[in-house]
Amino acid sequence: QVQLVESGGGLVQAGGSLRLSCAASGSTSSTYYMGWFRQAPGKEQEFVGRIKWSGGSTSYADSVKGRFTISKDNAKKTVYLQMSSLKPEDTAVYYCTAKGILGTEYPYWGQGTQVTVSS
């Protein structure tokens, strides 16, 4: 089992920046990808991006590419989501996730952290 705890959400004005953190604990040795998803009220869950735990390669949804950056600190077992040039449409609950090398589903999820971008 992997436990994930997000922090860093809050209220920010459009155009501003915010950094989310996700601390992982438990059986993290099998972690291959850590990802971020978000869900806005009344909308479906949306993939934001992910980072490969070994090596650090990243991929992003088109909606956040160029504005959001995912990084990691292996020693701290922590992943970060740096969000810049925030837009009101980025308002959502952001979830940190983790998965192993097999399959496409992310079995491990954090509790989520609210990000609200005011216009």
mmCIF file of C-alpha atoms in Angstrom:
data_model
loop_
_atom_site.group_PDB
_atom_site.id
_atom_site.type_symbol
_atom_site.label_atom_id
_atom_site.label_comp_id
_atom_site.label_asym_id
_atom_site.label_seq_id
_atom_site.Cartn_x
_atom_site.Cartn_y
_atom_site.Cartn_z
ATOM 1 C CA GLN A 1 0.000 0.000 0.000
ATOM 2 C CA VAL A 2 1.050 3.547 -0.745
ATOM 3 C CA GLN A 3 -0.259 6.501 1.213
ATOM 4 C CA LEU A 4 -0.360 9.927 -0.406
ATOM 5 C CA VAL A 5 -0.930 13.237 1.334
ATOM 6 C CA GLU A 6 -1.371 16.458 -0.650
ATOM 7 C CA SER A 7 -0.854 19.957 0.635
ATOM 8 C CA GLY A 8 -0.555 23.463 -0.692
ATOM 9 C CA GLY A 9 -3.980 24.190 -2.101
ATOM 10 C CA GLY A 10 -5.744 27.475 -1.562
ATOM 11 C CA LEU A 11 -7.184 30.571 -3.137
ATOM 12 C CA VAL A 12 -5.216 32.505 -5.727
ATOM 13 C CA GLN A 13 -6.017 35.233 -8.238
ATOM 14 C CA ALA A 14 -5.994 34.570 -11.946
ATOM 15 C CA GLY A 15 -2.483 34.849 -13.304
ATOM 16 C CA GLY A 16 -0.993 33.784 -10.011
ATOM 17 C CA SER A 17 0.989 30.729 -8.977
ATOM 18 C CA LEU A 18 0.599 27.928 -6.501
ATOM 19 C CA ARG A 19 2.637 24.844 -5.641
ATOM 20 C CA LEU A 20 1.103 21.602 -4.503
ATOM 21 C CA SER A 21 3.055 18.927 -2.695
ATOM 22 C CA CYS A 22 2.394 15.230 -2.390
ATOM 23 C CA ALA A 23 4.216 13.179 0.223
ATOM 24 C CA ALA A 24 4.298 9.435 -0.339
ATOM 25 C CA SER A 25 4.776 6.769 2.304
ATOM 26 C CA GLY A 26 4.331 3.033 2.662
ATOM 27 C CA SER A 27 5.363 0.577 -0.023
ATOM 28 C CA THR A 28 6.776 3.164 -2.424
ATOM 29 C CA SER A 29 9.479 0.931 -3.895
ATOM 30 C CA SER A 30 7.044 -0.331 -6.539
ATOM 31 C CA THR A 31 5.983 3.162 -7.591
ATOM 32 C CA TYR A 32 6.618 3.770 -11.300
ATOM 33 C CA TYR A 33 4.567 6.859 -12.032
ATOM 34 C CA MET A 34 3.146 9.543 -9.820
ATOM 35 C CA GLY A 35 0.441 11.629 -11.328
ATOM 36 C CA TRP A 36 -1.898 14.512 -10.717
ATOM 37 C CA PHE A 37 -5.576 14.541 -11.573
ATOM 38 C CA ARG A 38 -8.203 17.180 -10.926
ATOM 39 C CA GLN A 39 -11.950 17.356 -10.723
ATOM 40 C CA ALA A 40 -13.981 20.517 -11.013
ATOM 41 C CA PRO A 41 -17.591 20.741 -9.750
ATOM 42 C CA GLY A 42 -19.942 19.055 -12.184
ATOM 43 C CA LYS A 43 -17.132 17.871 -14.419
ATOM 44 C CA GLU A 44 -15.377 14.584 -14.980
ATOM 45 C CA GLN A 45 -12.032 13.811 -13.512
ATOM 46 C CA GLU A 46 -9.192 15.117 -15.687
ATOM 47 C CA PHE A 47 -5.604 13.944 -16.026
ATOM 48 C CA VAL A 48 -3.195 16.811 -15.348
ATOM 49 C CA GLY A 49 0.216 15.218 -15.690
ATOM 50 C CA ARG A 50 2.586 12.604 -14.408
ATOM 51 C CA ILE A 51 6.231 11.994 -13.632
ATOM 52 C CA LYS A 52 8.247 8.825 -13.881
ATOM 53 C CA TRP A 53 9.667 8.095 -10.465
ATOM 54 C CA SER A 54 12.953 6.820 -11.873
ATOM 55 C CA GLY A 55 14.424 9.230 -14.363
ATOM 56 C CA GLY A 56 11.881 11.991 -13.974
ATOM 57 C CA SER A 57 10.356 12.175 -17.442
ATOM 58 C CA THR A 58 7.074 14.043 -17.465
ATOM 59 C CA SER A 59 3.944 14.358 -19.537
ATOM 60 C CA TYR A 60 1.091 16.849 -19.309
ATOM 61 C CA ALA A 61 -2.426 17.426 -20.475
ATOM 62 C CA ASP A 62 -2.680 19.975 -23.276
ATOM 63 C CA SER A 63 -4.774 22.223 -21.026
ATOM 64 C CA VAL A 64 -1.876 22.781 -18.623
ATOM 65 C CA LYS A 65 1.168 22.317 -20.848
ATOM 66 C CA GLY A 66 3.547 25.230 -20.540
ATOM 67 C CA ARG A 67 1.900 26.459 -17.335
ATOM 68 C CA PHE A 68 2.258 23.522 -14.944
ATOM 69 C CA THR A 69 5.444 21.677 -14.013
ATOM 70 C CA ILE A 70 5.775 18.412 -12.114
ATOM 71 C CA SER A 71 8.966 17.679 -10.213
ATOM 72 C CA LYS A 72 10.066 15.296 -7.493
ATOM 73 C CA ASP A 73 12.410 14.877 -4.584
ATOM 74 C CA ASN A 74 13.232 11.197 -4.281
ATOM 75 C CA ALA A 75 14.911 11.591 -0.908
ATOM 76 C CA LYS A 76 11.769 13.156 0.526
ATOM 77 C CA LYS A 77 9.465 10.872 -1.488
ATOM 78 C CA THR A 78 7.611 13.986 -2.494
ATOM 79 C CA VAL A 79 6.177 15.133 -5.801
ATOM 80 C CA TYR A 80 5.366 18.751 -6.602
ATOM 81 C CA LEU A 81 2.945 20.405 -8.973
ATOM 82 C CA GLN A 82 4.016 23.957 -9.739
ATOM 83 C CA MET A 83 1.117 25.848 -11.264
ATOM 84 C CA SER A 84 1.646 29.195 -12.948
ATOM 85 C CA SER A 85 -0.498 31.558 -14.999
ATOM 86 C CA LEU A 86 -3.508 30.110 -13.261
ATOM 87 C CA LYS A 87 -6.935 30.535 -14.813
ATOM 88 C CA PRO A 88 -10.385 30.345 -13.228
ATOM 89 C CA GLU A 89 -10.942 27.128 -15.168
ATOM 90 C CA ASP A 90 -8.089 25.555 -13.195
ATOM 91 C CA THR A 91 -10.344 25.639 -10.129
ATOM 92 C CA ALA A 92 -10.756 22.057 -8.944
ATOM 93 C CA VAL A 93 -9.850 19.525 -6.319
ATOM 94 C CA TYR A 94 -6.399 18.247 -7.191
ATOM 95 C CA TYR A 95 -5.460 14.662 -6.428
ATOM 96 C CA CYS A 96 -2.049 13.053 -6.229
ATOM 97 C CA THR A 97 -1.912 9.490 -7.518
ATOM 98 C CA ALA A 98 0.570 6.658 -7.892
ATOM 99 C CA LYS A 99 0.811 3.471 -9.896
ATOM 100 C CA GLY A 100 3.189 0.640 -10.606
ATOM 101 C CA ILE A 101 4.635 -0.312 -13.978
ATOM 102 C CA LEU A 102 1.728 -2.532 -14.996
ATOM 103 C CA GLY A 103 -1.716 -1.421 -16.050
ATOM 104 C CA THR A 104 -3.168 1.961 -16.805
ATOM 105 C CA GLU A 105 -5.154 2.618 -13.650
ATOM 106 C CA TYR A 106 -3.820 4.584 -10.704
ATOM 107 C CA PRO A 107 -4.695 2.518 -7.619
ATOM 108 C CA TYR A 108 -3.383 4.949 -5.037
ATOM 109 C CA TRP A 109 -4.964 8.338 -4.423
ATOM 110 C CA GLY A 110 -4.537 11.126 -1.929
ATOM 111 C CA GLN A 111 -7.403 12.876 -0.217
ATOM 112 C CA GLY A 112 -7.292 15.842 -2.575
ATOM 113 C CA THR A 113 -6.613 19.516 -2.060
ATOM 114 C CA GLN A 114 -8.805 22.397 -3.222
ATOM 115 C CA VAL A 115 -7.421 24.981 -5.619
ATOM 116 C CA THR A 116 -9.606 27.994 -6.300
ATOM 117 C CA VAL A 117 -8.629 30.609 -8.875
ATOM 118 C CA SER A 118 -10.566 33.856 -8.708
ATOM 119 C CA SER A 119 -11.077 36.083 -11.730
#
